[in-house]
Coordinates of C-alpha atoms in Angstrom, one line a residue:
Chain A
X1210 CA 0.3 0.2 -0.1
X1211 CA 2.0 3.0 -1.2
X1212 CA -1.4 5.7 1.6
X1213 CA -2.0 3.0 4.4
X1214 CA -4.1 4.8 7.3
X1215 CA -5.2 3.6 10.3
X1216 CA -7.0 4.3 13.2
X1217 CA -6.1 8.1 12.8
X1218 CA -7.6 10.6 15.4
X1219 CA -7.5 14.4 15.0
X1220 CA -9.6 17.4 17.6
X1221 CA -9.0 20.8 17.4
X1222 CA -9.7 21.2 20.9
X1223 CA -13.3 19.3 21.6
X1224 CA -13.5 18.9 18.3
X1225 CA -12.8 15.6 16.4
X1226 CA -11.6 16.4 13.1
X1227 CA -11.0 12.6 12.1
X1228 CA -12.3 10.2 14.5
X1229 CA -10.7 6.5 13.7
X1230 CA -9.6 7.2 10.0
X1231 CA -8.7 4.1 8.0
X1232 CA -7.4 4.2 4.3
X1233 CA -5.6 2.2 1.8
X1234 CA -4.3 3.4 -1.7
X1235 CA -2.7 0.9 -4.0
X1236 CA 0.6 2.1 -5.7
X1237 CA 0.0 4.1 -8.8
X1238 CA -4.4 3.9 -8.4
X1239 CA -6.4 7.1 -8.0
X1240 CA -8.6 7.4 -4.8
X1241 CA -11.0 9.9 -3.9
X1242 CA -12.1 11.1 -0.8
X1243 CA -15.2 12.1 -1.1
X1244 CA -17.3 14.0 1.4
X1245 CA -19.6 17.4 2.5
X1246 CA -18.2 20.3 4.2
X1247 CA -16.4 19.2 7.7
X1248 CA -16.1 15.8 7.1
X1249 CA -12.6 16.2 7.4
X1250 CA -10.9 15.8 4.0
X1251 CA -8.6 19.1 3.9
X1252 CA -7.5 17.5 8.0
X1253 CA -7.1 13.9 6.4
X1254 CA -5.2 15.2 3.9
X1255 CA -2.7 17.1 6.1
X1256 CA -2.0 14.3 8.2
X1257 CA -1.0 12.7 5.5
X1258 CA 1.2 15.6 3.8
X1259 CA 2.7 15.9 7.8
X1260 CA 1.4 19.3 8.1
X1261 CA -0.5 17.9 10.9
X1262 CA 0.2 15.1 13.3
X1263 CA -2.6 13.5 14.6
X1264 CA -3.9 12.1 18.0
X1265 CA -3.3 8.6 17.3
X1266 CA -2.8 6.1 15.6
X1267 CA -0.7 5.1 11.4
X1268 CA 0.2 7.2 8.8
X1269 CA 2.8 5.5 6.1
X1270 CA 3.3 7.3 3.2
X1271 CA 4.9 5.8 0.3
X1272 CA 7.1 3.2 3.2
X1273 CA 7.3 6.3 5.4
X1274 CA 5.8 7.2 8.8
X1275 CA 4.6 10.3 8.7
X1276 CA 5.0 10.8 12.1
X1277 CA 8.4 10.1 13.4
X1278 CA 9.8 9.7 9.5
X1279 CA 8.2 12.7 8.2
X1280 CA 11.2 13.8 5.6
X1281 CA 11.1 11.4 4.2
X1282 CA 7.5 11.4 2.7
X1283 CA 7.8 15.3 2.2
X1284 CA 10.4 14.0 -0.1
X1285 CA 8.7 11.7 -2.2
X1286 CA 5.1 13.5 -2.0
X1287 CA 3.4 16.8 -3.6
X1288 CA 1.1 18.4 -2.1
X1289 CA -2.0 20.6 -4.1
X1290 CA -3.6 22.1 -0.6
X1291 CA -6.8 24.3 -0.9
X1292 CA -5.5 27.3 -1.0
X1293 CA -3.1 28.4 -3.5
X1294 CA 0.6 27.8 -1.7
X1295 CA 2.1 30.3 -3.5
X1296 CA 4.1 33.6 -3.9
X1297 CA 2.2 36.0 -5.6
X1298 CA 4.4 38.6 -5.5
X1299 CA 6.9 36.4 -7.5
X1300 CA 6.3 35.6 -10.8
X1301 CA 5.2 31.6 -12.1
X1302 CA 9.2 30.8 -13.0
X1303 CA 10.5 32.1 -10.2
X1304 CA 8.0 30.2 -8.0
X1305 CA 9.4 27.4 -9.8
X1306 CA 12.8 28.3 -9.8
X1307 CA 12.0 28.9 -5.6
X1308 CA 10.3 25.7 -4.3
X1309 CA 13.1 24.0 -7.1
X1310 CA 15.8 25.0 -4.9
X1311 CA 13.7 24.4 -1.9
X1312 CA 13.7 20.6 -3.0
X1313 CA 17.4 21.2 -3.3
X1314 CA 17.7 20.7 -7.2
X1315 CA 20.6 22.8 -7.0
X1316 CA 20.6 26.1 -8.9
X1317 CA 20.9 25.1 -13.0
X1318 CA 18.6 21.9 -12.7
X1319 CA 16.1 24.1 -10.3
X1320 CA 15.7 26.8 -13.4
X1321 CA 15.6 23.7 -16.0
X1322 CA 12.4 22.5 -14.2
X1323 CA 10.4 25.9 -13.9
X1324 CA 11.0 25.7 -17.0
X1325 CA 9.5 22.7 -18.3
X1326 CA 7.1 22.9 -15.8
X1327 CA 5.6 26.4 -17.6
X1328 CA 5.6 24.9 -20.9
X1329 CA 3.8 21.3 -19.5
X1330 CA 1.2 23.7 -18.3
X1331 CA 0.5 26.2 -20.9
X1332 CA 2.1 28.8 -18.8
X1333 CA 5.3 29.6 -20.8
X1334 CA 3.7 32.3 -22.7
X1335 CA 2.8 34.8 -18.2
X1336 CA 5.8 32.5 -16.5
X1337 CA 7.4 36.7 -16.4
X1338 CA 3.7 37.3 -14.6
X1339 CA 3.6 38.0 -11.0
X1340 CA 0.8 35.3 -9.6
X1341 CA -1.1 38.0 -8.3
X1342 CA -2.9 38.8 -11.7
X1343 CA -2.9 35.1 -13.1
X1344 CA -6.7 33.6 -13.6
X1345 CA -8.3 31.0 -10.5
X1346 CA -7.3 28.3 -13.3
X1347 CA -3.3 29.3 -14.2
X1348 CA -2.9 29.8 -10.1
X1349 CA -4.2 26.2 -10.0
X1350 CA -1.9 25.3 -12.7
X1351 CA 1.1 26.6 -11.4
X1352 CA 0.3 25.2 -7.9
X1353 CA -0.4 21.7 -9.8
X1354 CA 3.5 22.3 -11.1
X1355 CA 4.9 23.4 -8.6
X1356 CA 3.7 19.8 -6.6
X1357 CA 5.0 18.1 -9.2
X1358 CA 9.3 19.7 -9.3
X1359 CA 10.4 16.6 -8.2
X1360 CA 7.7 13.7 -9.9
X1361 CA 6.4 12.4 -6.4
X1362 CA 5.8 9.1 -6.0
X1363 CA 2.3 10.3 -3.9
X1364 CA 0.1 13.1 -4.9
X1365 CA -2.5 14.7 -2.7
X1366 CA -4.5 16.6 -4.5
X1367 CA -6.9 18.9 -1.9
X1368 CA -10.4 19.8 -3.9
X1369 CA -8.6 20.7 -6.3
X1370 CA -10.9 22.7 -8.6
X1371 CA -13.6 23.7 -6.1
X1372 CA -13.3 27.7 -7.5
X1373 CA -13.0 26.8 -10.9
X1374 CA -15.4 27.6 -13.8
X1375 CA -16.4 24.8 -15.9
X1376 CA -13.0 25.6 -18.3
X1377 CA -10.3 25.6 -15.4
X1378 CA -11.9 22.4 -14.2
X1379 CA -11.7 20.8 -17.9
X1380 CA -7.8 22.2 -17.4
X1381 CA -7.4 20.0 -14.3
X1382 CA -8.7 16.9 -14.7
X1383 CA -6.5 16.9 -18.1
X1384 CA -3.7 17.0 -16.3
X1385 CA -4.8 14.6 -12.7
X1386 CA -5.3 11.8 -15.8
X1387 CA -1.5 12.6 -17.8
X1388 CA -0.4 11.9 -14.4
X1389 CA -1.6 8.6 -13.7
X1390 CA -0.8 7.2 -16.9
X1391 CA 2.8 7.9 -15.6
X1392 CA 2.6 5.6 -12.3
X1393 CA 1.5 8.5 -9.5
X1394 CA -0.2 7.6 -7.2
X1395 CA -3.1 10.1 -6.2
X1396 CA -5.5 11.0 -3.7
X1397 CA -7.6 13.8 -3.9
X1398 CA -10.3 14.5 -1.9
X1399 CA -13.5 16.4 -3.7
X1400 CA -16.6 17.5 -3.1
X1401 CA -18.1 16.8 -6.5
X1402 CA -19.6 13.2 -7.7
X1403 CA -19.0 13.8 -10.7
X1404 CA -14.8 14.8 -10.1
X1405 CA -14.8 11.5 -7.8
X1406 CA -15.9 9.8 -10.5
X1407 CA -14.5 10.3 -13.5
X1408 CA -11.3 10.3 -12.2
X1409 CA -10.6 7.8 -9.6
X1410 CA -10.5 4.2 -9.4
X1411 CA -11.9 4.0 -5.7
X1412 CA -13.8 6.2 -4.0
X1413 CA -13.9 6.7 0.0
X1414 CA -17.1 7.8 0.9
X1415 CA -16.3 10.3 4.5
X1416 CA -18.3 11.6 6.7
X1417 CA -17.7 12.9 10.3
X1418 CA -14.2 12.6 10.3
X1419 CA -14.4 8.7 9.2
X1420 CA -14.7 6.2 6.7
X1421 CA -18.5 5.8 6.0
X1422 CA -18.1 3.5 3.0
X1423 CA -15.2 2.7 0.1
X1424 CA -15.0 0.9 -2.5
X1425 CA -15.2 1.5 -6.9
X1426 CA -17.6 3.5 -7.9
X1427 CA -19.5 0.5 -9.0
X1428 CA -19.6 -0.9 -5.3
X1429 CA -20.7 2.3 -3.7
X1430 CA -23.3 2.5 -6.4
X1431 CA -24.6 -1.3 -5.2
X1432 CA -24.6 -0.6 -1.6
X1433 CA -27.7 1.6 -2.3
X1434 CA -29.2 -1.2 -2.9
X1435 CA -30.1 -2.8 -5.9
X1436 CA -30.2 -1.8 -10.1
X1437 CA -33.0 -0.5 -11.7
X1438 CA -34.9 -2.4 -15.5
X1439 CA -36.5 0.5 -17.6
X1440 CA -38.5 0.1 -20.6
X1441 CA -39.8 2.4 -22.8
X1442 CA -43.1 0.7 -25.0
X1443 CA -43.5 1.7 -28.1
X1444 CA -47.2 1.6 -28.1
X1445 CA -48.6 3.9 -24.8
X1446 CA -52.1 2.0 -24.7
X1447 CA -50.7 -1.5 -23.5
X1448 CA -48.9 0.7 -20.7
X1449 CA -52.0 -1.5 -18.0
X1450 CA -51.0 -4.6 -19.8
X1451 CA -47.7 -4.3 -19.4
X1452 CA -47.4 -3.5 -16.2
X1453 CA -50.0 -6.5 -14.6
X1454 CA -47.1 -8.6 -16.3
X1455 CA -43.8 -7.0 -14.6
X1456 CA -43.1 -6.8 -10.4
X1457 CA -44.8 -3.5 -8.9
X1458 CA -43.2 -1.8 -11.7
X1459 CA -43.7 2.2 -11.7
X1460 CA -45.4 3.8 -14.4
X1461 CA -45.1 7.1 -16.1
X1462 CA -47.2 7.7 -19.5
X1463 CA -44.8 10.4 -21.8
X1464 CA -42.8 8.6 -22.6
X1465 CA -44.7 4.9 -22.1
X1466 CA -42.1 4.4 -19.3
X1467 CA -42.4 1.1 -17.6
X1468 CA -39.6 1.0 -14.0
X1469 CA -38.9 -1.3 -11.1
X1470 CA -36.4 -2.9 -9.2
X1471 CA -34.4 -6.1 -9.5
X1472 CA -31.7 -8.1 -7.1
X1473 CA -30.0 -9.3 -10.6
X1474 CA -29.7 -7.4 -13.5
X1475 CA -29.6 -10.1 -16.1
X1476 CA -31.7 -12.3 -14.2
X1477 CA -34.2 -8.9 -14.1
X1478 CA -33.4 -8.7 -18.4
X1479 CA -34.2 -11.5 -19.4
X1480 CA -37.5 -11.6 -17.0
X1481 CA -39.1 -8.4 -19.0
X1482 CA -37.7 -10.0 -22.5
X1483 CA -39.3 -12.9 -21.7
X1484 CA -43.0 -11.7 -20.5
X1485 CA -43.0 -8.7 -23.3
X1486 CA -41.9 -11.4 -25.7
X1487 CA -44.9 -13.2 -24.7
X1488 CA -47.4 -11.0 -24.6
X1489 CA -46.1 -8.9 -28.0
X1490 CA -45.7 -5.5 -26.2
X1491 CA -42.6 -4.1 -28.7
X1492 CA -40.8 -2.0 -26.6
X1493 CA -39.0 1.3 -27.7
X1494 CA -35.9 0.7 -25.6
X1495 CA -34.5 -1.3 -22.5
X1496 CA -31.9 -0.2 -19.8
X1497 CA -30.5 -0.9 -16.5
X1498 CA -30.0 1.8 -15.1
X1499 CA -27.4 2.0 -12.0
X1500 CA -27.9 4.3 -8.5
X1501 CA -25.9 7.2 -10.0
X1502 CA -23.8 8.5 -7.2
X1503 CA -25.8 11.5 -5.3
X1504 CA -27.8 8.8 -4.5
X1505 CA -25.3 7.1 -2.7
X1506 CA -24.1 10.4 -1.6
X1507 CA -27.2 11.1 0.2
X1508 CA -28.2 8.1 1.5
X1509 CA -24.8 7.6 3.5
X1510 CA -24.0 11.1 5.0
X1511 CA -27.9 13.2 4.9
X1512 CA -29.9 10.6 6.8
X1513 CA -32.2 11.2 9.2
X1514 CA -30.7 9.4 12.0
X1515 CA -26.9 9.9 11.1
X1516 CA -25.1 8.1 8.9
X1517 CA -25.2 4.3 8.1
X1518 CA -22.5 2.4 7.9
X1519 CA -21.3 0.0 4.9
X1520 CA -23.0 -2.5 3.8
X1521 CA -26.8 -1.2 6.1
X1522 CA -29.0 0.8 3.8
X1523 CA -32.4 -1.0 4.3
X1524 CA -35.2 0.2 6.7
X1525 CA -36.5 3.7 6.7
X1526 CA -34.5 5.7 5.6
X1527 CA -33.8 3.5 2.7
X1528 CA -37.8 3.5 1.8
X1529 CA -37.5 6.7 2.3
X1530 CA -34.2 7.2 -1.0
X1531 CA -35.4 4.7 -3.5
X1532 CA -38.6 7.2 -3.0
X1533 CA -36.4 10.0 -3.5
X1534 CA -34.9 7.7 -6.8
X1535 CA -37.9 7.2 -9.1
X1536 CA -38.5 11.1 -8.7
X1537 CA -35.3 11.2 -10.6
X1538 CA -36.1 8.6 -13.4
X1539 CA -39.3 10.0 -13.4
X1540 CA -37.6 13.1 -14.5
X1541 CA -35.1 11.7 -16.6
Chain B
X318 CA 26.0 18.4 0.9
X319 CA 25.2 18.4 5.5
X320 CA 21.8 19.2 7.0
X321 CA 23.4 22.9 8.8
X322 CA 25.5 23.3 5.1
X323 CA 21.3 23.1 3.7
X324 CA 20.2 24.9 6.4
X325 CA 22.1 27.9 5.5
X326 CA 21.3 27.3 1.8
X327 CA 18.0 27.3 2.3
X328 CA 17.6 30.1 4.4
X329 CA 19.8 31.7 1.8
X330 CA 17.1 31.1 -1.0
X331 CA 14.2 31.6 1.6
X332 CA 15.8 35.2 1.9
X333 CA 16.8 36.0 -2.2
X334 CA 12.8 35.7 -2.4
X335 CA 12.0 38.7 -0.1
X336 CA 14.8 40.5 -1.6
X337 CA 13.1 39.3 -5.2
X338 CA 9.8 41.2 -3.2
X339 CA 11.9 44.2 -2.8
X340 CA 12.0 43.9 -7.0
X341 CA 8.7 43.5 -7.6
X342 CA 7.9 46.4 -5.3
X343 CA 10.5 49.5 -5.4
X344 CA 6.9 51.6 -4.4
X345 CA 6.9 50.1 -1.8
X346 CA 10.2 50.1 -0.9
X347 CA 11.5 54.1 -1.2
X348 CA 8.3 54.9 0.5
X349 CA 9.4 52.5 4.1
X350 CA 13.3 54.2 3.2
X351 CA 11.4 57.6 2.7
X352 CA 9.1 57.0 6.5
X353 CA 11.6 57.7 8.6
X354 CA 13.5 60.3 7.1
X355 CA 10.5 62.3 7.3
X356 CA 9.9 61.5 10.6
X357 CA 13.0 63.0 11.2
X358 CA 12.5 66.2 9.8
X359 CA 9.4 66.5 11.4
X360 CA 10.1 66.5 14.7
X361 CA 13.8 68.6 14.0
X362 CA 12.4 71.4 12.0
X363 CA 8.5 71.3 12.5
X364 CA 8.4 70.1 15.7
X365 CA 10.8 71.9 17.2
X366 CA 13.7 71.4 19.4
X367 CA 13.2 68.7 22.4
X368 CA 12.5 69.4 25.9
X369 CA 15.4 69.1 28.2
X370 CA 18.1 68.9 25.7
X371 CA 20.9 70.2 25.8
X372 CA 23.0 71.8 22.3
X373 CA 21.9 71.4 19.6
X374 CA 18.7 69.4 18.8
X375 CA 19.3 66.9 15.4
X376 CA 22.8 65.4 17.6
X377 CA 20.6 64.9 19.9
X378 CA 17.4 63.7 17.5
X379 CA 19.0 61.5 14.6
X380 CA 20.6 58.7 17.5
X381 CA 16.6 59.5 18.6
X382 CA 14.9 58.4 15.6
X383 CA 17.4 55.7 14.1
X384 CA 16.6 53.6 17.5
X385 CA 12.8 54.8 17.3
X386 CA 13.0 53.2 12.7
X387 CA 14.7 49.7 14.2
X388 CA 11.2 49.5 16.9
X389 CA 9.1 50.2 14.5
X390 CA 10.5 47.5 12.5
X391 CA 8.3 45.5 14.8
X392 CA 5.9 46.0 12.7
X393 CA 7.3 44.7 9.1
X394 CA 7.7 41.7 10.3
X395 CA 4.6 40.6 11.7
X396 CA 2.7 42.1 8.1
X397 CA 4.4 40.3 6.3
X398 CA 4.0 37.2 8.7
X399 CA 0.4 37.3 8.7
X400 CA 1.1 37.8 5.1
X401 CA 2.7 34.6 4.6
X402 CA 0.6 32.5 7.3
X403 CA -2.8 33.6 4.9
X404 CA -1.8 32.3 1.7
X405 CA -0.8 29.2 2.3
X406 CA 2.4 29.5 0.8
X407 CA 3.3 28.2 3.9
X408 CA 1.9 25.4 3.6
X409 CA 3.8 24.1 1.1
X410 CA 7.3 25.2 2.6
X411 CA 6.7 22.8 5.2
X412 CA 5.0 19.8 3.4
X413 CA 9.0 20.0 1.4
X414 CA 12.2 18.6 2.2
X415 CA 13.7 21.8 3.4
X416 CA 14.5 22.9 6.2
X417 CA 11.8 23.9 8.0
X418 CA 14.1 26.9 10.1
X419 CA 15.0 28.0 7.0
X420 CA 11.4 29.9 6.7
X421 CA 12.7 32.3 10.2
X422 CA 16.1 32.2 9.5
X423 CA 14.9 34.0 6.0
X424 CA 12.4 36.8 7.3
X425 CA 14.9 37.2 10.1
X426 CA 17.8 37.8 7.5
X427 CA 15.5 39.8 4.9
X428 CA 14.1 41.8 7.6
X429 CA 18.1 42.8 9.0
X430 CA 19.4 43.7 5.5
X431 CA 16.2 46.2 5.1
X432 CA 17.1 47.9 8.5
X433 CA 21.1 47.7 8.4
X434 CA 19.9 50.0 4.4
X435 CA 17.3 51.8 6.7
X436 CA 19.8 52.7 9.1
X437 CA 22.3 54.0 6.8
X438 CA 19.7 56.0 4.6
X439 CA 19.0 57.9 7.9
X440 CA 22.0 58.2 9.4
X441 CA 22.9 59.9 6.0
X442 CA 20.0 62.2 5.9
X443 CA 21.1 63.1 9.0
X444 CA 25.0 64.1 8.1
X445 CA 23.5 65.9 5.7
X446 CA 21.1 67.9 8.7
X447 CA 24.0 68.1 10.5
X448 CA 24.2 65.0 12.6
X449 CA 28.2 64.2 13.5
X450 CA 29.8 61.1 15.8
X451 CA 31.8 62.5 17.6
X452 CA 33.7 59.4 19.3
X453 CA 35.8 56.6 16.8
X454 CA 34.6 54.8 13.8
X455 CA 35.2 51.7 16.4
X456 CA 32.4 53.5 18.7
X457 CA 30.2 54.8 16.2
X458 CA 29.8 50.7 14.7
X459 CA 29.3 49.8 18.0
X460 CA 26.4 52.0 18.5
X461 CA 25.1 50.7 14.9
X462 CA 25.9 47.0 16.5
X463 CA 23.4 48.4 19.1
X464 CA 21.0 49.2 17.2
X465 CA 20.4 46.2 15.1
X466 CA 20.4 44.2 18.4
X467 CA 17.0 46.2 19.5
X468 CA 16.3 45.5 15.5
X469 CA 17.0 41.4 16.0
X470 CA 14.6 41.6 19.3
X471 CA 12.1 43.0 17.9
X472 CA 12.1 40.8 14.3
X473 CA 11.9 38.0 16.7
X474 CA 8.6 39.8 19.1
X475 CA 7.4 40.8 15.5
X476 CA 7.4 37.3 14.1
X477 CA 5.9 35.2 17.2
X478 CA 3.0 38.2 17.4
X479 CA 2.9 37.4 13.4
X480 CA 1.6 33.8 13.9
X481 CA -0.6 35.1 17.2
X482 CA -2.3 37.5 15.4
X483 CA -2.3 35.0 12.2
X484 CA -4.5 37.9 10.5
X485 CA -3.4 41.1 8.9
X486 CA -6.4 43.1 10.6
X487 CA -5.2 42.1 13.9
X488 CA -2.1 44.0 13.7
X489 CA -3.0 47.8 13.1
X490 CA -4.1 46.7 17.1
X491 CA -0.1 46.0 17.1
X492 CA 0.3 49.6 15.5
X493 CA -1.8 51.2 17.9
X494 CA 0.6 49.9 20.8
X495 CA 3.5 50.1 19.2
X496 CA 3.9 54.3 18.9
X497 CA 2.8 55.1 22.0
X498 CA 5.3 52.7 23.2
X499 CA 7.9 54.1 21.0
X500 CA 7.4 57.8 21.5
X501 CA 7.4 57.0 25.8
X502 CA 11.2 56.6 24.8
X503 CA 13.6 59.5 25.9
X504 CA 13.9 59.3 21.5
X505 CA 12.7 62.7 21.6
X506 CA 12.4 64.9 25.1
X507 CA 15.0 64.3 27.9
X508 CA 12.5 62.5 31.1
X509 CA 13.5 65.4 32.6
X510 CA 11.4 67.4 30.9
X511 CA 9.0 65.0 31.9
X512 CA 6.3 64.0 35.4
X513 CA 8.1 61.8 37.8
X514 CA 6.4 58.7 37.1
X515 CA 5.8 59.0 33.4
X516 CA 9.9 60.0 33.6
X517 CA 10.3 57.0 35.8
X518 CA 8.2 54.7 32.6
X519 CA 11.0 56.4 29.9
X520 CA 13.6 55.7 31.5
X521 CA 13.7 52.1 31.8
X522 CA 12.3 51.9 28.6
X523 CA 14.4 49.4 26.7
X524 CA 14.3 51.7 23.2
X525 CA 15.6 54.4 25.9
X526 CA 18.9 52.7 27.1
X527 CA 19.7 51.4 23.5
X528 CA 19.2 55.8 22.9
X529 CA 20.9 56.8 26.2
X530 CA 23.7 53.8 24.9
X531 CA 24.4 55.0 21.3
X532 CA 24.3 58.8 22.2
X533 CA 26.9 58.4 24.5
X534 CA 28.9 56.4 21.4
X535 CA 28.5 58.6 19.0
X536 CA 29.1 61.4 21.0
X537 CA 26.0 63.6 21.2
X538 CA 24.3 65.4 24.0
X539 CA 22.2 62.9 26.2
X540 CA 18.6 63.1 27.6
X541 CA 20.5 63.5 30.9
X542 CA 19.3 61.3 34.7
X543 CA 20.8 60.7 37.5
X544 CA 18.5 57.9 37.8
X545 CA 20.4 53.7 38.2
X546 CA 18.8 52.7 34.1
X547 CA 20.9 55.8 33.0
X548 CA 24.4 55.4 34.3
X549 CA 24.0 51.6 32.9
X550 CA 22.6 52.6 29.6
X551 CA 25.3 50.4 28.1
X552 CA 24.7 47.7 29.6
X553 CA 20.7 47.8 29.8
X554 CA 20.8 48.2 26.2
X555 CA 22.6 44.7 25.9
X556 CA 20.5 43.2 27.9
X557 CA 17.5 44.8 27.2
X558 CA 17.2 43.6 23.4
X559 CA 18.4 39.8 24.8
X560 CA 16.7 39.5 27.6
X561 CA 13.6 39.8 25.3
X562 CA 15.0 37.4 23.0
X563 CA 15.5 35.1 25.3
X564 CA 11.9 35.4 25.8
X565 CA 10.2 35.7 22.3
X566 CA 12.6 33.6 19.8
X567 CA 12.1 30.2 22.0
X568 CA 7.4 31.7 21.7
X569 CA 8.7 32.1 18.2
X570 CA 10.0 29.4 16.9
X571 CA 7.9 27.3 19.5
X572 CA 4.1 28.6 17.9
X573 CA 6.2 27.8 14.1
X574 CA 6.3 24.2 15.3
X575 CA 2.9 24.0 16.4
X576 CA 1.1 25.0 13.0
X577 CA 1.6 21.1 12.7
X578 CA 0.4 20.4 16.4

């Protein structure tokens, strides 16, 4: 495991920020840490990047203990914090060169590296402008470039696209994707489900300072419960007839659609096809729809009786969520 | 390179960063240098002669202004520290494998350099106005060393207060306090001319000790007094800054390490 976090606690005064955080990230993968504001995402990144000492627990990054061997960790990580960690008064090149020197590249190499990175992040033309004149997206790219001066083994990105316009977001996403090809292990925090879905191999849902659920996007979606089969009929007049053949469907008329949950998607598809074919009802469209990450997110973090643990869907909370899912589907 | 060599190298990189800031903001640098000169001219010519001072007022005033400039350096240090902390760039430094003390060492080296330049400019204007040192060159250099020692103590108070304040807005509150403390010294007037209780406060102000010691070394007229503090001004001019350093250097260093708490 390139990142190994176990039982980490951290409190600020009386307020717990992390309450037993566990996380394992294999080498060369992208791990998203997803959660609402105040869930402990930033604290987690600060602990993993040696900026904060945990009160308890184990944090190992790139094979070194973040508490006892912070220097070794620091020389193997890059950090993109929530706020641009740049010197606003200096220009882009001066920033990169300064950080390069502080990474002990030597004066000449630091200068070369600064030029390479400016080039790579499309900042070569603006490298001589003070950072305070940069746009948000440019600043973020320069910040990211600064995190990559030493080609780190592990890259921490704390809400890398918060506050960026769609174009800036696309720029950062592109940069992150190009890194992953190079074998860098990336841990990114985000409030955006789409971002986690787009960039990450695995997603940890964090709430109240601990991981509420962890897995691939698909695994998390299946936590909320069943896949749904959605059938659109060619002939609206046969809607009632079709509804009688299928188990407990939600019916909408425009377009003529039937939707119902299934435990096994293949079985559900086969059942639907057989039933419709037997009655001679023609389908215009047939799809299996998985719950969206939004539904997972709400289900696990926003429950009326607090967050549910992994594998704990169901009960009254689960029923309420299913109702919400139906509404989403009808409008879609 | 050894660890110690990296501390020096990293500190130099951090100092260069400050020098690059000056190159980016020449106007601000000039204003910073001109301000004490304007104060000197204002007190020398507008406000007029100090009370209870024998001899040429400019001979008395210039050392006082040199001391005051060192003391007010606290504000610029504090402002720079809060700005750095507010901008997150410190986080990047702290997450890098650089020597962590370099952040503070670089800050102090740059501020000391700036103060040395400030001293030279103010002393130069003083010379133009007729101020002279009458003792040996060695004595004059000792006087400048005492001034920079005071500045060094103020520097670490500034670093500590900057980290405690955390926000640039709170710097203003300290500025409001620094001025009366600066003026409650013998920089402009002799404590002998003040009410007894106020005179006593002024006598024991660390800035008064440095001013008296420096005037003595320059051979300039003194804010004469018969107090113990006046008689031992040389001792106090060394002792006060060392005492302040003994308190605020560990506080500042501890506060910096405490950023990871």
